[in-house]
Short mmCIF file of C-alpha atoms in Angstrom, two decimals:
data_model
loop_
_atom_site.label_atom_id
_atom_site.label_comp_id
_atom_site.label_asym_id
_atom_site.label_seq_id
_atom_site.Cartn_x
_atom_site.Cartn_y
_atom_site.Cartn_z
CA UNK A 1 4.79 45.90 6.86
CA UNK A 2 7.93 43.98 8.22
CA UNK A 3 6.00 43.32 11.36
CA UNK A 4 3.17 41.98 9.72
CA UNK A 5 5.55 39.73 7.57
CA UNK A 6 7.21 38.48 10.68
CA UNK A 7 3.67 37.77 12.42
CA UNK A 8 2.77 35.70 9.15
CA UNK A 9 5.87 33.67 9.31
CA UNK A 10 5.40 32.99 13.01
CA UNK A 11 1.87 32.02 12.42
CA UNK A 12 2.72 29.59 9.51
CA UNK A 13 5.45 27.97 11.93
CA UNK A 14 2.98 27.71 14.77
CA UNK A 15 0.62 25.94 12.42
CA UNK A 16 3.28 23.48 11.10
CA UNK A 17 4.42 22.82 14.68
CA UNK A 18 0.80 22.10 15.86
CA UNK A 19 0.18 19.82 12.66
CA UNK A 20 3.39 17.69 13.38
CA UNK A 21 2.94 17.66 17.01
CA UNK A 22 1.43 14.29 18.01
CA UNK A 23 1.08 12.00 21.03
CA UNK A 24 3.01 8.64 21.25
CA UNK A 25 5.42 9.78 18.62
CA UNK A 26 7.89 7.04 19.89
CA UNK A 27 5.56 4.34 18.42
CA UNK A 28 6.30 5.61 15.07
CA UNK A 29 9.90 4.29 15.04
CA UNK A 30 9.14 0.54 14.85
CA UNK A 31 5.82 1.22 12.98
CA UNK A 32 7.43 3.34 10.19
CA UNK A 33 10.33 0.88 10.17
CA UNK A 34 8.52 -2.05 9.27
CA UNK A 35 6.10 0.10 7.15
CA UNK A 36 8.83 0.04 4.50
CA UNK A 37 8.84 -3.58 4.03
CA UNK A 38 5.13 -4.39 4.25
CA UNK A 39 4.57 -4.00 0.45
CA UNK A 40 7.94 -3.85 -1.02
CA UNK A 41 7.64 -6.54 -3.37
CA UNK A 42 5.60 -4.39 -5.85
CA UNK A 43 8.82 -2.50 -6.37
CA UNK A 44 10.30 -5.66 -8.18
CA UNK A 45 8.10 -4.55 -11.10
CA UNK A 46 11.01 -2.72 -12.49
CA UNK A 47 12.84 -5.78 -13.17
CA UNK A 48 10.11 -7.85 -14.89
CA UNK A 49 11.26 -7.13 -18.31
CA UNK A 50 14.70 -8.71 -17.22
CA UNK A 51 12.82 -11.62 -15.64
CA UNK A 52 10.91 -12.32 -18.95
CA UNK A 53 14.39 -12.47 -20.59
CA UNK A 54 15.48 -14.82 -18.12
CA UNK A 55 12.54 -17.35 -18.53
CA UNK A 56 12.08 -16.92 -22.48
CA UNK A 57 9.60 -19.90 -22.54
CA UNK A 58 7.50 -18.76 -19.98
CA UNK A 59 4.32 -16.79 -20.73
CA UNK A 60 4.26 -13.10 -19.96
CA UNK A 61 1.38 -13.44 -17.65
CA UNK A 62 3.13 -16.07 -15.49
CA UNK A 63 6.17 -13.63 -15.23
CA UNK A 64 3.55 -10.80 -14.08
CA UNK A 65 2.24 -13.10 -11.49
CA UNK A 66 5.61 -13.42 -9.80
CA UNK A 67 4.96 -9.84 -8.66
CA UNK A 68 1.27 -10.28 -8.18
CA UNK A 69 1.48 -13.41 -6.12
CA UNK A 70 2.64 -11.82 -2.85
CA UNK A 71 -0.84 -9.85 -2.47
CA UNK A 72 -2.80 -12.98 -3.23
CA UNK A 73 -0.80 -15.12 -0.64
CA UNK A 74 -1.06 -12.10 1.88
CA UNK A 75 -4.92 -12.44 2.05
CA UNK A 76 -5.02 -15.40 4.61
CA UNK A 77 -2.14 -13.76 6.32
CA UNK A 78 -3.88 -10.75 6.66
CA UNK A 79 -7.11 -12.23 8.05
CA UNK A 80 -5.24 -14.52 10.15
CA UNK A 81 -3.36 -11.60 11.86
CA UNK A 82 -6.77 -9.91 12.55
CA UNK A 83 -7.86 -13.11 14.25
CA UNK A 84 -4.67 -13.83 16.15
CA UNK A 85 -4.31 -10.34 17.51
CA UNK A 86 -6.80 -11.35 20.07
CA UNK A 87 -4.52 -14.17 21.24
CA UNK A 88 -1.03 -13.05 20.36
CA UNK A 89 0.29 -9.51 20.97
CA UNK A 90 1.09 -7.48 17.99
CA UNK A 91 4.83 -7.30 18.75
CA UNK A 92 5.38 -10.85 18.41
CA UNK A 93 3.18 -11.04 15.15
CA UNK A 94 5.29 -8.43 13.66
CA UNK A 95 8.69 -10.12 14.60
CA UNK A 96 7.31 -13.29 12.92
CA UNK A 97 6.25 -11.51 9.81
CA UNK A 98 9.72 -9.80 9.42
CA UNK A 99 11.38 -12.97 9.90
CA UNK A 100 9.27 -14.79 7.22
CA UNK A 101 9.88 -11.87 4.69
CA UNK A 102 13.54 -12.05 5.30
CA UNK A 103 13.78 -15.88 4.47
CA UNK A 104 11.48 -15.66 1.44
CA UNK A 105 13.48 -12.42 0.10
CA UNK A 106 16.89 -14.27 0.51
CA UNK A 107 15.82 -17.24 -1.76
CA UNK A 108 17.04 -15.96 -5.13
CA UNK A 109 20.22 -14.53 -3.50
CA UNK A 110 21.19 -17.94 -2.15
CA UNK A 111 19.78 -20.15 -4.94
CA UNK A 112 21.97 -19.73 -8.01
CA UNK A 113 19.89 -19.30 -11.36
CA UNK A 114 16.85 -20.09 -9.27
CA UNK A 115 14.04 -22.21 -11.07
CA UNK A 116 10.59 -20.54 -11.67
CA UNK A 117 9.23 -22.59 -8.81
CA UNK A 118 11.90 -20.86 -6.33
CA UNK A 119 10.72 -17.64 -7.42
CA UNK A 120 7.08 -18.37 -6.67
CA UNK A 121 8.23 -19.87 -3.24
CA UNK A 122 10.15 -16.53 -2.77
CA UNK A 123 6.92 -14.54 -3.64
CA UNK A 124 4.76 -16.75 -1.60
CA UNK A 125 6.70 -16.29 1.79
CA UNK A 126 7.11 -12.62 1.27
CA UNK A 127 3.30 -12.29 0.56
CA UNK A 128 2.73 -14.38 3.74
CA UNK A 129 4.81 -12.18 5.86
CA UNK A 130 3.42 -8.98 4.25
CA UNK A 131 -0.11 -10.24 5.01
CA UNK A 132 0.77 -10.57 8.61
CA UNK A 133 2.75 -7.29 8.74
CA UNK A 134 0.46 -4.73 7.08
CA UNK A 135 -2.81 -4.52 9.29
CA UNK A 136 -0.64 -4.40 12.39
CA UNK A 137 0.73 -1.02 12.01
CA UNK A 138 -2.68 0.41 10.79
CA UNK A 139 -4.43 -1.38 13.54
CA UNK A 140 -2.05 0.11 16.20
CA UNK A 141 -2.54 3.63 14.74
CA UNK A 142 -6.35 3.59 14.51
CA UNK A 143 -6.60 2.25 18.14
CA UNK A 144 -4.01 4.20 19.71
CA UNK A 145 -5.00 7.67 18.11
CA UNK A 146 -8.83 7.88 18.65
CA UNK A 147 -9.19 11.59 17.43
CA UNK A 148 -10.28 11.52 13.63
CA UNK A 149 -8.02 14.57 13.02
CA UNK A 150 -4.84 13.14 14.68
CA UNK A 151 -5.54 9.68 13.22
CA UNK A 152 -5.58 10.88 9.70
CA UNK A 153 -2.37 12.78 10.24
CA UNK A 154 -0.65 9.79 11.86
CA UNK A 155 -1.80 7.63 9.01
CA UNK A 156 -0.38 10.00 6.48
CA UNK A 157 2.90 10.16 8.38
CA UNK A 158 3.27 6.29 8.50
CA UNK A 159 2.47 6.17 4.70
CA UNK A 160 4.99 8.97 4.05
CA UNK A 161 7.66 6.84 5.78
CA UNK A 162 6.50 4.06 3.49
CA UNK A 163 7.10 6.03 0.44
CA UNK A 164 10.42 7.25 1.73
CA UNK A 165 11.39 3.56 2.08
CA UNK A 166 9.93 2.73 -1.44
CA UNK A 167 11.96 5.59 -2.96
CA UNK A 168 15.18 4.01 -1.48
CA UNK A 169 14.06 0.37 -2.24
CA UNK A 170 12.99 1.16 -5.75
CA UNK A 171 16.25 2.96 -6.76
CA UNK A 172 18.42 0.12 -5.08
CA UNK A 173 16.43 -2.64 -6.98
CA UNK A 174 16.88 -0.86 -10.35
CA UNK A 175 20.61 -0.38 -9.89
CA UNK A 176 21.20 -3.57 -8.28
CA UNK A 177 19.64 -5.48 -11.13
CA UNK A 178 21.90 -3.89 -13.51
CA UNK A 179 24.65 -6.22 -12.52
CA UNK A 180 22.66 -9.54 -12.18
CA UNK A 181 18.88 -9.43 -11.64
CA UNK A 182 19.14 -11.69 -8.51
CA UNK A 183 21.25 -9.10 -6.73
CA UNK A 184 18.13 -6.76 -6.47
CA UNK A 185 16.90 -9.13 -3.66
CA UNK A 186 19.72 -8.20 -1.49
CA UNK A 187 17.42 -5.20 -0.47
CA UNK A 188 16.00 -7.80 2.17
CA UNK A 189 19.07 -7.44 4.07
CA UNK A 190 17.52 -4.23 5.38
CA UNK A 191 14.92 -6.53 7.32
CA UNK A 192 17.76 -6.89 10.04
CA UNK A 193 17.79 -3.37 11.51
CA UNK A 194 13.96 -3.26 11.08
CA UNK A 195 13.70 -6.33 13.26
CA UNK A 196 15.95 -5.00 15.82
CA UNK A 197 14.03 -1.55 15.97
CA UNK A 198 10.83 -3.44 16.28
CA UNK A 199 11.88 -5.59 19.16
CA UNK A 200 13.56 -2.58 20.95
CA UNK A 201 10.75 0.04 20.60
CA UNK A 202 7.47 -1.64 19.98
CA UNK A 203 5.70 -2.43 23.19
CA UNK A 204 3.87 -5.70 23.36
CA UNK A 205 0.76 -3.74 23.98
CA UNK A 206 -2.75 -5.39 24.72
CA UNK A 207 -4.57 -8.11 23.18
CA UNK A 208 -7.44 -7.23 21.13
CA UNK A 209 -10.94 -8.19 22.24
CA UNK A 210 -11.85 -11.78 20.75
CA UNK A 211 -14.23 -11.38 17.86
CA UNK A 212 -15.72 -14.75 18.73
CA UNK A 213 -16.38 -13.65 22.32
CA UNK A 214 -20.10 -14.46 23.16
CA UNK A 215 -20.82 -11.16 24.36
CA UNK A 216 -19.53 -9.00 21.44
CA UNK A 217 -19.99 -11.31 18.65
CA UNK A 218 -23.28 -9.58 17.25
CA UNK A 219 -21.58 -6.24 17.27
CA UNK A 220 -18.70 -7.41 15.36
CA UNK A 221 -20.77 -9.12 12.83
CA UNK A 222 -22.96 -6.06 12.50
CA UNK A 223 -20.02 -3.73 12.10
CA UNK A 224 -18.53 -5.72 9.16
CA UNK A 225 -21.79 -6.36 7.24
CA UNK A 226 -23.20 -3.04 7.42
CA UNK A 227 -24.03 -1.74 3.73
CA UNK A 228 -21.29 1.24 4.09
CA UNK A 229 -18.71 -1.09 5.20
CA UNK A 230 -19.41 -3.68 2.36
CA UNK A 231 -19.38 -0.91 -0.25
CA UNK A 232 -15.88 0.03 1.14
CA UNK A 233 -14.60 -3.34 0.95
CA UNK A 234 -15.91 -3.65 -2.89
CA UNK A 235 -14.65 -0.25 -3.64
CA UNK A 236 -11.22 -0.71 -2.52
CA UNK A 237 -10.92 -4.27 -3.98
CA UNK A 238 -11.64 -2.77 -7.25
CA UNK A 239 -9.34 0.28 -6.97
CA UNK A 240 -6.47 -2.09 -6.12
CA UNK A 241 -7.24 -4.13 -9.31
CA UNK A 242 -6.74 -0.97 -11.41
CA UNK A 243 -3.95 0.28 -9.50
CA UNK A 244 -1.84 -2.76 -9.74
CA UNK A 245 -2.22 -2.59 -13.51
CA UNK A 246 0.44 0.08 -13.40
CA UNK A 247 3.03 -1.92 -11.64
CA UNK A 248 2.53 -5.01 -13.91
CA UNK A 249 2.65 -2.96 -17.22
CA UNK A 250 4.92 -0.03 -16.81
CA UNK A 251 8.16 -2.07 -17.27
CA UNK A 252 6.81 -3.94 -20.11
CA UNK A 253 5.67 -0.71 -21.79
CA UNK A 254 8.79 1.23 -21.29
CA UNK A 255 10.99 -1.80 -22.83
CA UNK A 256 8.32 -2.35 -25.56
CA UNK A 257 8.67 1.16 -26.61
CA UNK A 258 12.44 1.30 -26.17
CA UNK A 259 11.86 4.19 -23.86
CA UNK A 260 14.47 3.34 -21.14
CA UNK A 261 16.43 0.56 -19.13
CA UNK A 262 15.03 -0.87 -15.64
CA UNK A 263 16.89 1.79 -13.85
CA UNK A 264 14.60 4.36 -15.82
CA UNK A 265 11.62 2.33 -14.78
CA UNK A 266 12.82 2.44 -11.20
CA UNK A 267 12.94 6.35 -11.48
CA UNK A 268 9.47 6.47 -12.98
CA UNK A 269 8.12 4.23 -10.05
CA UNK A 270 10.07 6.38 -7.55
CA UNK A 271 8.37 9.47 -8.81
CA UNK A 272 5.16 8.00 -7.76
CA UNK A 273 6.58 7.35 -4.11
CA UNK A 274 8.05 10.86 -3.84
CA UNK A 275 4.79 12.51 -4.81
CA UNK A 276 2.71 10.02 -2.61
CA UNK A 277 5.06 11.04 0.12
CA UNK A 278 4.35 14.66 0.08
CA UNK A 279 0.53 13.96 0.04
CA UNK A 280 0.81 11.54 2.74
CA UNK A 281 2.64 14.08 5.02
CA UNK A 282 -0.34 16.60 4.31
CA UNK A 283 -3.34 14.18 3.98
CA UNK A 284 -4.87 15.43 7.26
CA UNK A 285 -4.94 18.97 5.94
CA UNK A 286 -6.09 17.74 2.39
CA UNK A 287 -8.92 15.77 3.92
CA UNK A 288 -10.18 18.72 5.74
CA UNK A 289 -10.25 20.64 2.70
CA UNK A 290 -11.96 18.12 0.33
CA UNK A 291 -14.11 16.53 3.04
CA UNK A 292 -16.40 13.75 1.55
CA UNK A 293 -14.93 14.05 -1.82
CA UNK A 294 -11.14 13.34 -1.00
CA UNK A 295 -11.31 9.78 -2.39
CA UNK A 296 -13.22 11.03 -5.42
CA UNK A 297 -10.52 13.56 -6.16
CA UNK A 298 -7.92 10.79 -5.87
CA UNK A 299 -9.77 8.59 -8.16
CA UNK A 300 -9.83 11.25 -10.79
CA UNK A 301 -6.19 12.06 -10.64
CA UNK A 302 -5.43 8.28 -10.96
CA UNK A 303 -7.53 8.04 -14.02
CA UNK A 304 -5.75 10.91 -15.53
CA UNK A 305 -2.48 9.56 -14.65
CA UNK A 306 -3.02 6.08 -16.00
CA UNK A 307 -4.38 7.52 -19.41
CA UNK A 308 -1.21 9.80 -19.69
CA UNK A 309 1.17 6.87 -18.96
CA UNK A 310 -0.42 4.58 -21.47
CA UNK A 311 -0.32 7.22 -24.31
CA UNK A 312 3.40 8.12 -23.36
CA UNK A 313 5.79 7.99 -26.10
CA UNK A 314 8.70 9.44 -24.16
CA UNK A 315 10.13 8.75 -20.58
CA UNK A 316 9.14 12.58 -19.84
CA UNK A 317 5.47 11.75 -20.51
CA UNK A 318 5.90 8.52 -18.29
CA UNK A 319 7.16 10.60 -15.49
CA UNK A 320 4.48 13.11 -15.92
CA UNK A 321 1.84 10.11 -15.60
CA UNK A 322 3.87 8.91 -12.71
CA UNK A 323 3.54 12.33 -10.89
CA UNK A 324 -0.31 12.34 -11.41
CA UNK A 325 -0.50 8.56 -10.19
CA UNK A 326 1.56 9.45 -7.07
CA UNK A 327 -1.21 12.12 -6.06
CA UNK A 328 -3.70 9.54 -6.58
CA UNK A 329 -1.93 6.59 -4.81
CA UNK A 330 -1.29 8.87 -1.88
CA UNK A 331 -4.77 9.72 -1.32
CA UNK A 332 -6.28 6.22 -2.04
CA UNK A 333 -3.92 4.10 0.13
CA UNK A 334 -4.44 6.31 3.15
CA UNK A 335 -8.11 6.69 2.56
CA UNK A 336 -8.40 2.84 2.49
CA UNK A 337 -7.46 2.83 6.30
CA UNK A 338 -8.83 5.99 7.23
CA UNK A 339 -12.43 5.35 5.80
CA UNK A 340 -12.79 1.88 7.08
CA UNK A 341 -11.59 2.98 10.37
CA UNK A 342 -14.38 5.60 10.71
CA UNK A 343 -17.09 3.19 9.48
CA UNK A 344 -16.59 0.60 12.36
CA UNK A 345 -16.49 0.65 16.02
CA UNK A 346 -13.00 0.73 17.82
CA UNK A 347 -13.48 -2.79 18.92
CA UNK A 348 -13.76 -4.09 15.28
CA UNK A 349 -11.03 -2.05 13.78
CA UNK A 350 -8.29 -4.56 13.70
CA UNK A 351 -10.32 -7.22 11.87
CA UNK A 352 -11.88 -4.53 9.74
CA UNK A 353 -8.55 -3.26 8.61
CA UNK A 354 -7.53 -6.93 8.00
CA UNK A 355 -10.52 -7.57 5.84
CA UNK A 356 -10.28 -4.50 3.80
CA UNK A 357 -6.47 -5.22 3.10
CA UNK A 358 -7.28 -8.75 2.21
CA UNK A 359 -9.59 -7.14 -0.36
CA UNK A 360 -6.92 -4.87 -1.61
CA UNK A 361 -4.32 -7.82 -1.85
CA UNK A 362 -6.80 -9.97 -3.78
CA UNK A 363 -7.63 -7.16 -6.10
CA UNK A 364 -3.87 -6.76 -6.73
CA UNK A 365 -3.32 -10.42 -7.39
CA UNK A 366 -6.15 -10.74 -9.73
CA UNK A 367 -4.90 -7.48 -11.73
CA UNK A 368 -3.00 -9.28 -14.44
CA UNK A 369 -5.77 -11.85 -15.08
CA UNK A 370 -8.62 -9.31 -15.20
CA UNK A 371 -7.01 -6.54 -17.17
CA UNK A 372 -5.55 -8.86 -19.76
CA UNK A 373 -8.99 -10.61 -19.89
CA UNK A 374 -10.70 -7.24 -20.66
CA UNK A 375 -8.16 -6.35 -23.03
CA UNK A 376 -8.42 -9.71 -25.03
CA UNK A 377 -12.39 -9.19 -24.84
CA UNK A 378 -12.26 -5.69 -26.20
CA UNK A 379 -9.17 -5.50 -28.45
CA UNK A 380 -8.53 -9.30 -29.23
CA UNK A 381 -4.95 -9.00 -27.80
CA UNK A 382 -3.45 -7.65 -24.70
CA UNK A 383 -0.47 -4.92 -24.63
CA UNK A 384 1.23 -3.06 -21.73
CA UNK A 385 -0.18 0.40 -22.93
CA UNK A 386 -3.71 -1.08 -23.31
CA UNK A 387 -3.48 -2.42 -19.78
CA UNK A 388 -2.90 0.98 -18.50
CA UNK A 389 -5.53 2.63 -20.65
CA UNK A 390 -8.07 -0.01 -19.19
CA UNK A 391 -6.88 0.89 -15.72
CA UNK A 392 -7.49 4.50 -16.49
CA UNK A 393 -10.90 3.85 -17.62
CA UNK A 394 -11.64 1.80 -14.59
CA UNK A 395 -10.72 4.71 -12.33
CA UNK A 396 -12.77 7.05 -14.51
CA UNK A 397 -15.81 4.70 -13.47
CA UNK A 398 -14.71 4.49 -9.72
CA UNK A 399 -14.75 8.37 -9.65
CA UNK A 400 -18.16 8.72 -10.90
CA UNK A 401 -19.43 6.00 -8.34
CA UNK A 402 -17.60 7.48 -5.46
CA UNK A 403 -18.67 11.07 -6.23
CA UNK A 404 -22.35 10.13 -6.42
CA UNK A 405 -22.04 8.28 -3.29
CA UNK A 406 -20.42 11.20 -1.44
CA UNK A 407 -23.09 13.55 -2.85
CA UNK A 408 -25.91 11.38 -1.66
CA UNK A 409 -24.25 11.41 1.78
CA UNK A 410 -23.82 14.94 1.81
CA UNK A 411 -27.33 15.53 0.77
CA UNK A 412 -28.56 13.16 3.81
#
């Protein structure tokens, strides 16, 4: 019996060692480094309530747009990065992106009592830098790791590092803001060591094939206009629209119901990152188990989590909703890149990733306007809890759509 137990443990360790053993592991040092900062601005949702108090004469929707603006501004940056990757090596694009993010993030720190225009300039510069940065890491992974199983694992590892960074960033932002809300932006000082790591470890790499090259133009257009690819663009645009409803409403919901402080909101948001981290590490195994229905399962869990958070009357229930949302977020965000990378040829991956990330960014930016519009149309007024509930119903609809699509594909 003891021998069998030892053999079982050895087999488990061998499986884990095989799962985490990947080629080109050194590339994950810079990739996971700037993955921390490619979407960090959403972590500032925890100080939205404090920002609203600092600008009492400004409508709530405008305050929400401070957090929602970076995804919108990142759209042209993301698309431009996809095109420029054929002319400028990814390492230099990444260094430029990090520098722009640092400059934008320091604005509230160096400008005392920044006017609203300065806050939008901060958001705009950070969004532009994020737009350049986000597709680069994913494109490097999708092109370097061609095996589907290994690619899904590496994307999961990269996303796990992203969540590790989010945990640290979210907690730091919440507690830095307890002194003065603008202190939260000191978190962007962390760009400096990330920039050093990128310069030291990320190889310059090869240029991508030019999308406008005469001999390959038709193949690229064909890849990006196939029905399956267009469906994925629309699907992830809509999913991001509902997902960002959490980040633009949770702080207002917690404060409005007197459930906690900005630090408590940071802990709730941090819960999502912690759970998503675990999901990211084992996404490869999860996708093998669920197959075509991996994303369907993620949408279903997101729907349940949003509804729980919207109905939460205590911080414990909010945290429970955060756990469920964390599972769904981990699946959705990794699936976005994994699904689109499998739907196009390797020569079109960089631009396809850029387009889908532009769709995600656009959906995130429009989230406050669309969700508040739906609330006004159905309820005659907008509230944070109603916004979370609308997002939950939206994910329930996406579950049915993606589930039906996956069933049809399996039948074929």
